[in-house]
Structure formats: C-alpha cells, structure tokens
Amino acid sequence: MSAAVLSEKMNSFLTSLVVPEESGQRALYDQLTEKDFPTTKNEYWKYTRVGKITNSKFKKGQRTEDKGLREKFLLDGNCLVVENGILRDDFTCDKISGVIVTSVKPGDENKIAGFGKELNLNHVFSLLNATYYQEVIHINIAAKTEMEAPLKLVFITNGENVICNPRIFIHADKSAQAKISMQFVSLNDKGSFCNVVSEFIVEENARLTIDKLQNESDASFHISTEQVRQEKNSFFQINTMTLDGGLIRNNINLIVAGENCESHMNGAIIVKGNTHVDNHTFVDHQVANCFSNENYKYVLEDKSTGVFNGRVIVQQHAQKINAYQKNSNILLSDFALMNSKPELEIYADDVKCSHGSTTGQLDDDAIFYLQARGISKDKAKKLLVSAFINEITDQFSDESMKDAIQQILIEKHGWAIN
Amino acid sequence: MKQLLNIKNLHAEVAGKEILKGLNLTVNAGEVHAIMGPNGAGKSTLASVLSGKEGYEVTEGSADFDGKNILELEADERAKEGLFLAFQYPVEIPGVSNINFLRTALNEIREYRKQEQISAKDFMTMVREKSKLVELKDNLASRSVNEGFSGGEKKRNEIFQMAMLEPKLAILDETDSGLDIDALRIVAAGVNKLKNKDNAIIVITHYQRLLDYIVPDFVHVLADGKIVKTGDKNLALELEEKGYDWIFADQKA
Ligand SMILES: Nc1ncnc2c1ncn2[C@@H]1O[C@H](COP(=O)(O)OP(=O)(O)OP(=O)(O)O)[C@@H](O)[C@H]1O
Ligand SMILES: [Mg+2]
C-alpha cells in the first residue's frame, strides 16, 4: 500500500469549497483529498474530458427566495422544486396517497434503509456528491401504492459558477407501481456544475418508471449517476431525453438482484452547438431469468459530440437472460461526432444477448421522396428526425413532460415530434 | 392548346457520365405520352432530372414547365408548381405516416399557392375518396410510408398520392411493374379518372399492356439519352412485336 498522495488538482478544486462540518461527510472529504479526477487515459472516461469541470472554481449553490421558479419550467406547476440541491419546502405539490417525500440532513442517513449501499464511492464524482450534498431527498412509495400520475421533480441549477450536488433516494416498496419524472433545468447557470446522484430501490413485484429530461444551458456541466437495484419480479424503466447542456455525462448502474425482472433504458439525445453527451449504462445480471433492453438514439447537429457505452455483465449462474442493446445515431453535420461501444461480458452459457450500433446521415432518397411530394428539404429532414426519435418519446408516460419536450424542440430546433 | 412541358436539347450527367444527350419533348395539356426504350436508356434519369433529384447535372438545354424554367427550382418547388413523379422504386420511410406526410405536403403546396390550409375533416374525406379510387386498403394510408408494402401496394400508393396532390403533369415511371393483372386495371382506371383536359401524363413503361388501359396520344422511344422515334399508339404495338433493333437499324440507314 502506498501512502495517501494528495492530489494537487483535487486540492485546488476543493479550495473554493467549504469543508463539510458533519462528521460523516468530513470523513468522505478526507477520502476525496486523496483522489484524483479521471483523465481520458481512464477507459471509463475515454471520450469525455472533465478538465473544464475540474479546473473550475465553483461556489456552493444556495436556495433562493425566487417565488416564480416553479411556473418558469412548465410541467404544469404541479411539481416539487429542488434548487441547487435543496428541496424548496415553500412549494408543495398535490399529495399522492402512499408517497412520502422527506428531506434528510447529513448525519441522519441511517433513517433511510439501504442508503448508499450500492453506490460505488470509488467513482470520484459520486464521492464528491456524497461529501457535499446538503440533504437527501427521500421518496418512499409504500407497498401496493398505485400511482396514476407521476410525482414530478424539477431540479434547477441556479446561479453562475455554482456547484450543486442533488441527492435522491427513491424506494418503491413491494408491489408498488410508481412513476417519477425528473426535469433538469437551469437559470443564469454560466459555468455551473450539477452533480446529481439518485438511488432507486425496486422491491419485489414493484414497478418503477422514471422519465428524465435534461435541458440545462449549453454553458453548464452535468454529471448524473443513477444507481438502481431490482428485486425479484420487478420492473424498472428509465427514459432519458437530453435536449441541451454543455457537457453531460450520465451513468446508469443497474443491479438486477432478483429473478424474473424486466429492465428498460431508453434515451433520446437531440443536441447541437458544442454540446457533448456521454451515456454510460451498466447492467449487472446477477441472477437467472431476466430481461433487459436498452435503446439509445442520438441526433447530433453542428459540432456536438455523443458517446454511448453500454456494458452488460451476465454472471455465471444467471442463465436464461435476454439482454438487448441498440444504439442508433444520426449525424446532421459533417462536424458532429459519435463514439459508440458495447461491452458484453457473458459468463453464463444459456443467454440471448445482442447489440447493434449504427451511425449515419439522414437517407437522401427519403429526403428526395418527401421533397418530390412538395415538402421543403428542411421540413423533410425534420420529419425524418422526428420519425427517428418517435419510438423513444412514445415511451414517456408524463404527458406534461412530453409537452415540455415538444416546446423545447420547437424553440431550439424549430420542429416538433409528429 | 396549352403547353405544359417543353424540353429542348437536354443534356444531363450523373457521376460525370452523360446520360441524356440532347433530348427534345413537348407535352401539352390534355395529352398522354408514353416513353418506352431499352434498359439503361435514360428514362428514369429524365424523370429524376425533371423532378430535381440531386446529383444530376444539366450541362446543356432547357426544360420549361408551365412557362417556367423548372431546372432552377428546388425539388419541392417543382412539386408545388404541379409536377408529380410516381417513382419506379418508391422509398420506404419508417416512422413517417403516409397520412401525416401527405397532409404536410398538401398544406405546403397550398401555402405556396396562397390557398387556405385543408381542415382535418376535409382531408380525411379526401383520403377516403382517393384511396377508393385505387382501392388502397384503409390501413395502408395510415401506415408508415411504403414500409413493408408489397411491390403492388407501393405502386398503388404512388397513384393514391397523385390523386391526393392533383398535379398538372404526372410522370409515372414503370408504375405497371409489380402490379398483378387486376391491380393494373384498377390503377389504370384510377389514372384515367384523374386525367382531364387541363393536365397531362407521361407514362414510362416497357409493356404494351398498360397502354391498352391508359391510351397514349404519343409514343416515344428513348434510346441512348435521346428520343429517337415518335409515333401514335400503334408504335407501341409495333415495338411489342419487333423490339427495338429495327429502330436503331433505321437510324443507321
Ligand atoms: N446515380 C447514378 N450513378 C451512376 N450511374 C447512374 C446513376 N443513375 C443512373 N445511372 C446510369 O444511367 C443510365 C440510365 O439509367 P436509367 O435509370 O435512367 O435507365 P432507364 O431507362 O430508366 O432503365 P430501366 O428501363 O432499366 O428502368 C444507366 O446506365 C445507369 O446505370
Ligand atoms: Mg427506369
């Protein structure tokens, strides 16, 4: 064992931040000072440079008194607002029977069964979050609860050069049917960094569906880690729509711990400018008789860049696993770039796994066909992009989020999904 | 008689290779023209050049449509001016519904012509009416454009679209290929119903059979990038019987 080496880069990064007071977080802080940020030499970060983040001097995000926040961000106003990682308790939303939302302060995490249990703190950004979150937003969905409408959360990064570390813990108890939607937006967030960690526990026979929309400004940074654990006969689905941001990295880590589970990960990424979007998914099939499916679609315009890395492990005794993965990408400009990589590690013999990745331009013959019927070239392209993405947007169950997506597409890209 | 299409000495290249080599053709309102000719002669190329497909370079000559130089227009503008191409190989477009895209097309055309947008109700009435014309199965109109359609269904769909868009000049590129005998009769009857004194049709075909139903006023032979012979409907019968060689022999003589 080598002695702890203090990383210069990390220490310079931490100087602008106040050392946490609570003893648990203080201990994590000590760990953090010995860590370094990943470089592109690290396989897990090969295509995403975090230098712009790690060279920044951030200040801790505060909650504000802004009363208009909720209405600003669509979603019909019936939502909870998390501003710079802090739940705005002066806003409430319609009560949903069986669903309890509490905010838990650092030091009180032992009130949350299973908290942090699956999260890998060797990942420096997860450790950063654990060190600095100001509260844990704990959402408990009681056994057998049937949610008809989703619980809506809006995460706002508010202010320049702000760092926020939102922390969520969602527990869908046995046989619950839960829907959550999470929208990430920003206000005056030049140079800000949202580093969010969410944990999801899906108990036996429970169903949990997450609709997630990322639409922060193109001057911001965002790293999001979703840690999921599924128990037997459960269903989990996460739909991610990324429409704007500067640098975005999403890590979904899914542990399938019980048999007869079904897991879905869908993503649609439609970005332009210099936006960089990196989705890393990881499914760990620990037991037999499960099904997982992922479908990620990117539409990259201008100089935007995309990364998709889908890792699937099928453990030795996990027989009869069906694991499918698809990544399709359309480059709308010669300068856009996509990197796609599947990583299948299969240690069982009776499994069905497949992956496929395609990257290309829009079909010229299809554009001409539409033009020959009187549709302008621009409109023809939009129709084709919308047709391409449709299959993902159809998966969203939060209708107000679908409306928000349409509105953003019209504003930012001049088209909507047909 | 109103002139709809006037092509003079048209030369066009694709991928640096000259395909059309001085083609002349005039089409008036109310007429049906058939273009026949050997494989690779340039028939589809002519259709592509007229409808504005990218990659085809006109190096010489002119093509006026309804008094306008169409070679300067974008493909969609040509369609908006009233030109229609029924493709030899209709493209499959997954995810784009036939009906939605037609409605978009129709409304774009109307906007271009400074006409009012069509209401959803009127549009659906029109869809029902026109799909009957070519006996297009109901579900095909609402499916993704040509996706999974049989060869014959694709061709019917082309004529259905023609019926919806009511062009001034329609170019039907081998619409008969892939149609069974009954379908051929139905599609031809549909085309005949769309025909009137103000519009015109160019049918590109290899077979006399279609011309039994859609009777042409003129039959042209296109070979090696030019119209080499023009006659009336009897020319098609003669070609069916004798092939093309005698024409080339005649030319050389
Ligand atoms: N995009 C292209 N690139 C290269 N050559 C082409 C291209 N399009 C057409 N050609 C060539 O141009 C010539 C004419 O083709 P075209 O499709 O117009 O023939 P056609 O008369 O319609 O034949 P058919 O009766 O078989 O449909 C052929 O030799 C063809 O290979
Ligand atoms: Mg042809």
XYZ file of N, CA and C in Angstrom, chain A residues 97-255:
477
model
N -51.358 9.752 -2.569
C -51.529 8.808 -1.474
C -50.494 7.677 -1.573
N -49.836 7.397 -0.449
C -48.814 6.349 -0.422
C -47.407 6.849 -0.698
N -47.298 8.119 -1.088
C -45.975 8.647 -1.430
C -45.544 9.684 -0.390
N -44.418 9.440 0.223
C -43.936 10.380 1.235
C -42.569 10.925 0.830
N -42.476 12.250 0.850
C -41.206 12.897 0.496
C -40.648 13.569 1.741
N -39.434 13.216 2.108
C -38.822 13.889 3.260
C -37.416 14.329 2.883
N -36.956 15.365 3.592
C -35.583 15.735 3.322
C -34.747 15.399 4.550
N -33.691 14.660 4.316
C -32.882 14.106 5.400
C -31.523 14.804 5.386
N -31.137 15.317 6.560
C -29.885 16.072 6.637
C -28.673 15.137 6.759
N -27.519 15.602 6.353
C -26.304 14.801 6.542
C -26.169 14.394 8.005
N -25.805 13.168 8.236
C -25.706 12.659 9.608
C -26.908 11.823 9.996
N -28.039 12.076 9.310
C -29.261 11.325 9.628
C -29.556 10.237 8.601
N -28.604 9.938 7.742
C -28.870 8.995 6.649
C -29.289 7.619 7.132
N -28.906 7.269 8.381
C -29.287 5.937 8.875
C -30.794 5.764 9.007
N -31.532 6.881 8.861
C -33.006 6.783 8.842
C -33.498 6.172 7.532
N -32.604 6.118 6.546
C -33.011 5.605 5.244
C -32.398 4.227 5.046
N -33.260 3.204 5.096
C -32.750 1.839 4.949
C -32.122 1.655 3.572
N -30.920 1.132 3.556
C -30.260 0.828 2.279
C -29.568 2.009 1.644
N -29.525 3.127 2.316
C -28.943 4.330 1.714
C -27.460 4.129 1.370
N -27.109 4.477 0.176
C -25.707 4.443 -0.241
C -25.106 3.062 -0.379
N -25.927 2.041 -0.193
C -25.404 0.685 -0.102
C -24.757 0.213 -1.409
N -25.388 0.550 -2.527
C -24.885 0.053 -3.813
C -23.960 1.047 -4.504
N -23.895 2.243 -3.968
C -23.153 3.289 -4.676
C -21.644 3.084 -4.548
N -20.983 3.148 -5.682
C -19.542 2.942 -5.688
C -18.815 4.274 -5.486
N -18.273 4.451 -4.268
C -17.625 5.728 -3.960
C -16.211 5.828 -4.520
N -15.786 4.768 -5.203
C -14.521 4.896 -5.925
C -14.664 5.823 -7.118
N -15.909 6.012 -7.538
C -16.136 6.976 -8.605
C -16.104 8.363 -7.986
N -15.160 9.128 -8.437
C -14.861 10.361 -7.723
C -16.037 11.348 -7.704
N -16.840 11.342 -8.761
C -17.962 12.287 -8.762
C -19.088 11.835 -7.816
N -19.202 10.519 -7.628
C -20.161 10.039 -6.636
C -19.682 10.390 -5.236
N -18.377 10.260 -5.046
C -17.797 10.617 -3.747
C -17.941 12.126 -3.488
N -17.748 12.889 -4.547
C -17.914 14.343 -4.434
C -19.343 14.681 -3.998
N -20.281 13.998 -4.613
C -21.678 14.221 -4.254
C -21.914 13.848 -2.788
N -21.407 12.683 -2.394
C -21.623 12.205 -1.020
C -21.007 13.165 0.005
N -19.919 13.782 -0.374
C -19.232 14.697 0.536
C -19.980 16.017 0.714
N -20.637 16.435 -0.357
C -21.176 17.789 -0.337
C -22.693 17.943 -0.416
N -23.435 16.824 -0.561
C -24.874 17.065 -0.659
C -25.371 17.752 0.607
N -26.363 18.592 0.443
C -26.855 19.338 1.603
C -28.035 18.660 2.246
N -28.669 17.775 1.473
C -29.718 16.940 2.048
C -30.009 15.800 1.096
N -30.643 14.774 1.642
C -31.080 13.669 0.796
C -32.590 13.803 0.648
N -33.037 13.830 -0.582
C -34.477 13.868 -0.786
C -34.948 12.427 -0.882
N -35.650 12.032 0.147
C -36.039 10.637 0.288
C -37.499 10.489 -0.126
N -37.709 9.679 -1.133
C -39.082 9.471 -1.606
C -39.438 8.023 -1.373
N -40.434 7.821 -0.543
C -40.839 6.453 -0.263
C -42.211 6.194 -0.844
N -42.301 5.137 -1.630
C -43.592 4.771 -2.205
C -44.011 3.474 -1.520
N -45.057 3.582 -0.697
C -45.456 2.474 0.163
C -45.878 1.262 -0.658
N -45.785 0.095 -0.022
C -46.175 -1.148 -0.674
C -47.581 -1.011 -1.256
N -47.755 -1.582 -2.428
C -49.058 -1.647 -3.114
C -49.619 -0.305 -3.566
N -48.860 0.737 -3.415
C -49.332 2.036 -3.907
C -49.451 1.979 -5.425
N -50.539 2.517 -5.934
C -50.642 2.605 -7.392
C -50.693 4.064 -7.798
N -49.607 4.554 -8.297
C -49.574 5.957 -8.709
C -50.135 6.073 -10.109
N -51.132 6.929 -10.252
C -51.670 7.128 -11.593
C -50.874 8.195 -12.332
N -50.706 9.316 -11.632
C -49.896 10.385 -12.225
C -48.513 10.332 -11.600
N -47.520 10.791 -12.323
C -46.166 10.749 -11.761
C -45.947 11.826 -10.713
N -44.997 11.576 -9.825
C -44.505 12.630 -8.943
C -43.445 13.373 -9.743
N -43.609 14.693 -9.823
C -42.715 15.462 -10.681
C -41.704 16.252 -9.880
N -40.468 16.111 -10.267
C -39.401 16.851 -9.608
C -38.701 17.722 -10.636
N -38.496 18.978 -10.294
C -37.729 19.859 -11.174
C -36.458 20.256 -10.440
N -35.344 19.975 -11.049
C -34.039 20.322 -10.463
C -33.509 21.558 -11.168
N -33.303 22.601 -10.401
C -32.835 23.846 -11.005
C -31.432 24.160 -10.511
N -30.531 24.317 -11.453
C -29.214 24.834 -11.099
C -29.324 26.337 -11.285
N -29.159 27.072 -10.213
C -29.445 28.500 -10.236
C -28.201 29.296 -9.855
N -27.663 30.042 -10.799
C -26.527 30.924 -10.494
C -25.258 30.549 -11.239
N -24.410 31.541 -11.427
C -23.156 31.328 -12.149
C -22.122 30.614 -11.291
N -21.343 29.767 -11.937
C -20.243 29.051 -11.283
C -20.636 28.338 -10.000
N -21.839 27.872 -10.005
C -22.350 27.198 -8.823
C -22.114 25.701 -8.970
N -21.810 25.046 -7.847
C -21.815 23.590 -7.874
C -22.981 23.133 -7.021
N -23.759 22.200 -7.529
C -24.786 21.622 -6.676
C -24.718 20.117 -6.769
N -25.023 19.494 -5.662
C -24.929 18.038 -5.548
C -26.259 17.440 -5.085
N -27.264 17.501 -5.934
C -28.557 16.947 -5.519
C -28.422 15.455 -5.230
N -29.120 15.013 -4.204
C -29.046 13.604 -3.836
C -30.461 13.087 -3.607
N -30.797 12.030 -4.321
C -32.157 11.499 -4.265
C -32.095 10.034 -3.849
N -33.066 9.638 -3.080
C -33.187 8.214 -2.764
C -34.651 7.830 -2.946
N -34.889 6.930 -3.872
C -36.278 6.559 -4.159
C -36.470 5.079 -3.867
N -37.450 4.823 -3.054
C -37.711 3.452 -2.650
C -39.128 3.066 -3.067
N -39.230 2.133 -4.033
C -40.553 1.636 -4.428
C -40.757 0.312 -3.708
N -41.606 0.342 -2.723
C -41.779 -0.840 -1.874
C -42.567 -1.926 -2.604
N -42.669 -3.088 -1.964
C -43.249 -4.262 -2.624
C -44.578 -3.958 -3.320
N -44.674 -4.443 -4.550
C -45.894 -4.325 -5.353
C -46.377 -2.897 -5.591
N -45.525 -1.930 -5.346
C -45.921 -0.548 -5.659
C -45.800 -0.333 -7.162
N -46.621 0.582 -7.673
C -46.478 0.985 -9.071
C -46.186 2.469 -9.080
N -44.947 2.785 -9.372
C -44.514 4.166 -9.165
C -44.023 4.804 -10.448
N -44.315 6.110 -10.557
C -43.807 6.892 -11.687
C -43.220 8.190 -11.158
N -42.033 8.473 -11.597
C -41.386 9.714 -11.182
C -40.892 10.418 -12.432
N -41.059 11.719 -12.476
C -40.400 12.420 -13.574
C -39.424 13.442 -13.007
N -38.293 13.547 -13.662
C -37.215 14.416 -13.188
C -36.780 15.315 -14.339
N -36.933 16.611 -14.110
C -36.521 17.548 -15.151
C -35.357 18.380 -14.639
N -34.310 18.461 -15.423
C -33.134 19.239 -15.025
C -33.034 20.488 -15.880
N -33.115 21.635 -15.220
C -33.073 22.904 -15.932
C -32.108 23.842 -15.218
N -31.950 25.013 -15.776
C -31.009 25.928 -15.136
C -31.413 27.374 -15.367
N -30.905 28.231 -14.505
C -31.122 29.675 -14.587
C -29.774 30.352 -14.426
N -29.431 31.264 -15.283
C -28.156 32.011 -15.179
C -27.016 31.101 -14.764
N -26.900 29.961 -15.424
C -26.003 28.949 -14.869
C -24.670 28.880 -15.582
N -24.195 30.021 -16.075
C -22.907 30.007 -16.787
C -21.837 29.359 -15.915
N -21.197 28.341 -16.479
C -20.096 27.686 -15.774
C -20.498 26.878 -14.554
N -21.772 26.547 -14.429
C -22.208 25.811 -13.244
C -22.141 24.300 -13.456
N -22.182 23.613 -12.341
C -21.995 22.164 -12.380
C -23.034 21.484 -11.498
N -23.856 20.671 -12.144
C -24.838 19.886 -11.404
C -24.325 18.457 -11.355
N -24.084 17.969 -10.161
C -23.512 16.633 -9.973
C -24.498 15.818 -9.136
N -25.415 15.171 -9.825
C -26.538 14.558 -9.114
C -26.359 13.044 -8.984
N -26.727 12.537 -7.822
C -26.735 11.092 -7.607
C -28.130 10.671 -7.159
N -28.677 9.673 -7.844
C -30.001 9.158 -7.467
C -29.893 7.665 -7.229
N -30.507 7.229 -6.148
C -30.552 5.791 -5.890
C -31.991 5.324 -5.998
N -32.160 4.173 -6.593
C -33.506 3.620 -6.768
C -33.512 2.183 -6.261
N -34.405 1.901 -5.366
C -34.579 0.519 -4.921
C -35.960 0.066 -5.383
N -35.985 -0.992 -6.161
C -37.263 -1.504 -6.670
C -37.484 -2.864 -6.020
N -38.415 -2.886 -5.083
C -38.637 -4.112 -4.320
C -39.448 -5.136 -5.113
N -39.607 -6.318 -4.511
C -40.346 -7.406 -5.162
C -41.664 -6.942 -5.759
N -41.913 -7.375 -6.982
C -43.177 -7.082 -7.672
C -43.471 -5.602 -7.896
N -42.521 -4.762 -7.601
C -42.779 -3.327 -7.800
C -42.475 -2.932 -9.241
N -43.073 -1.829 -9.660
C -42.782 -1.251 -10.977
C -42.401 0.212 -10.779
N -41.277 0.585 -11.323
C -40.852 1.981 -11.211
C -40.456 2.498 -12.593
N -41.079 3.599 -12.975
C -40.746 4.211 -14.264
C -40.257 5.634 -14.030
N -39.113 5.950 -14.601
C -38.537 7.286 -14.462
C -38.520 7.953 -15.834
N -39.091 9.145 -15.907
C -38.947 9.974 -17.102
C -38.001 11.098 -16.747
N -36.978 11.249 -17.540
C -35.957 12.238 -17.191
C -35.690 13.153 -18.378
N -35.701 14.432 -18.110
C -35.457 15.413 -19.167
C -34.299 16.311 -18.762
N -33.310 16.400 -19.619
C -32.161 17.267 -19.335
C -32.169 18.436 -20.306
N -32.299 19.617 -19.737
C -32.346 20.806 -20.581
C -31.720 21.984 -19.850
N -30.466 21.825 -19.496
C -29.747 22.933 -18.867
C -29.108 23.765 -19.976
N -28.412 24.820 -19.611
C -27.878 25.675 -20.668
C -26.581 25.093 -21.227
N -26.213 25.562 -22.407
C -25.031 24.979 -23.044
C -23.731 25.502 -22.441
N -23.844 26.306 -21.383
C -22.639 26.791 -20.704
C -22.432 26.050 -19.393
N -23.143 24.939 -19.208
C -23.092 24.271 -17.906
C -22.559 22.845 -18.012
N -22.280 22.266 -16.868
C -21.795 20.887 -16.791
C -22.787 20.061 -15.978
N -22.876 18.789 -16.354
C -23.833 17.943 -15.653
C -23.303 16.509 -15.603
N -23.213 15.984 -14.412
C -22.893 14.558 -14.292
C -23.965 13.926 -13.434
N -24.525 12.865 -13.947
C -25.615 12.262 -13.215
C -25.371 10.765 -13.080
N -25.580 10.272 -11.884
C -25.376 8.849 -11.616
C -26.663 8.261 -11.059
N -27.156 7.248 -11.736
C -28.357 6.575 -11.260
C -27.988 5.163 -10.844
N -28.170 4.894 -9.588
C -27.823 3.584 -9.055
C -29.120 2.843 -8.770
N -29.310 1.723 -9.446
C -30.600 1.035 -9.352
C -30.398 -0.393 -8.849
N -31.297 -0.820 -7.978
C -31.289 -2.222 -7.563
C -32.693 -2.787 -7.707
N -32.789 -3.907 -8.419
C -34.098 -4.529 -8.625
C -34.178 -5.861 -7.908
N -35.256 -6.040 -7.152
C -35.507 -7.329 -6.515
C -36.436 -8.147 -7.407
N -36.749 -9.375 -6.984
C -37.390 -10.299 -7.932
C -38.772 -9.830 -8.416
N -39.087 -10.236 -9.627
C -40.351 -9.906 -10.298
C -40.598 -8.407 -10.427
N -39.563 -7.636 -10.419
C -39.803 -6.193 -10.506
C -39.564 -5.673 -11.918
N -40.018 -4.453 -12.107
C -39.922 -3.788 -13.411
C -39.318 -2.414 -13.208
N -38.328 -2.098 -13.998
C -37.736 -0.760 -13.919
C -37.546 -0.213 -15.323
N -37.915 1.050 -15.484
C -37.688 1.684 -16.785
C -37.214 3.109 -16.572
N -36.209 3.495 -17.308
C -35.796 4.895 -17.277
C -35.700 5.417 -18.705
N -36.390 6.525 -18.951
C -36.378 7.181 -20.257
C -35.670 8.515 -20.100
N -34.610 8.691 -20.841
C -33.846 9.924 -20.718
C -33.926 10.714 -22.015
N -34.267 11.977 -21.895
C -34.291 12.850 -23.067
C -33.326 13.992 -22.799
N -32.326 14.123 -23.643
C -31.336 15.181 -23.444
C -31.440 16.186 -24.580
N -31.789 17.414 -24.245
C -32.007 18.408 -25.290
C -31.022 19.568 -25.262
N -30.372 19.767 -24.138
C -29.380 20.839 -24.091
C -28.492 20.675 -22.869
N -27.359 21.346 -22.927
C -26.381 21.290 -21.855
C -25.022 21.530 -22.477
N -24.008 21.733 -21.659
C -22.665 21.912 -22.191
C -21.981 20.572 -22.284
N -21.622 20.056 -21.120
C -21.051 18.718 -21.042
C -21.976 17.889 -20.158
N -22.426 16.778 -20.684
C -23.348 15.941 -19.922
C -22.824 14.520 -19.878
N -22.773 13.979 -18.684
C -22.380 12.587 -18.547
C -23.431 11.906 -17.675
N -24.027 10.837 -18.195
C -24.999 10.070 -17.425
C -24.470 8.667 -17.185
N -24.480 8.249 -15.934
C -24.094 6.876 -15.602
C -25.317 6.171 -15.034
N -25.760 5.142 -15.709
C -26.829 4.343 -15.111
C -26.215 3.000 -14.728
N -26.299 2.671 -13.456
C -25.781 1.387 -12.981
C -26.941 0.577 -12.434
N -27.209 -0.525 -13.087
C -28.397 -1.291 -12.736
C -27.988 -2.672 -12.252
N -28.359 -2.958 -11.037
C -28.089 -4.291 -10.498
C -29.391 -5.072 -10.489
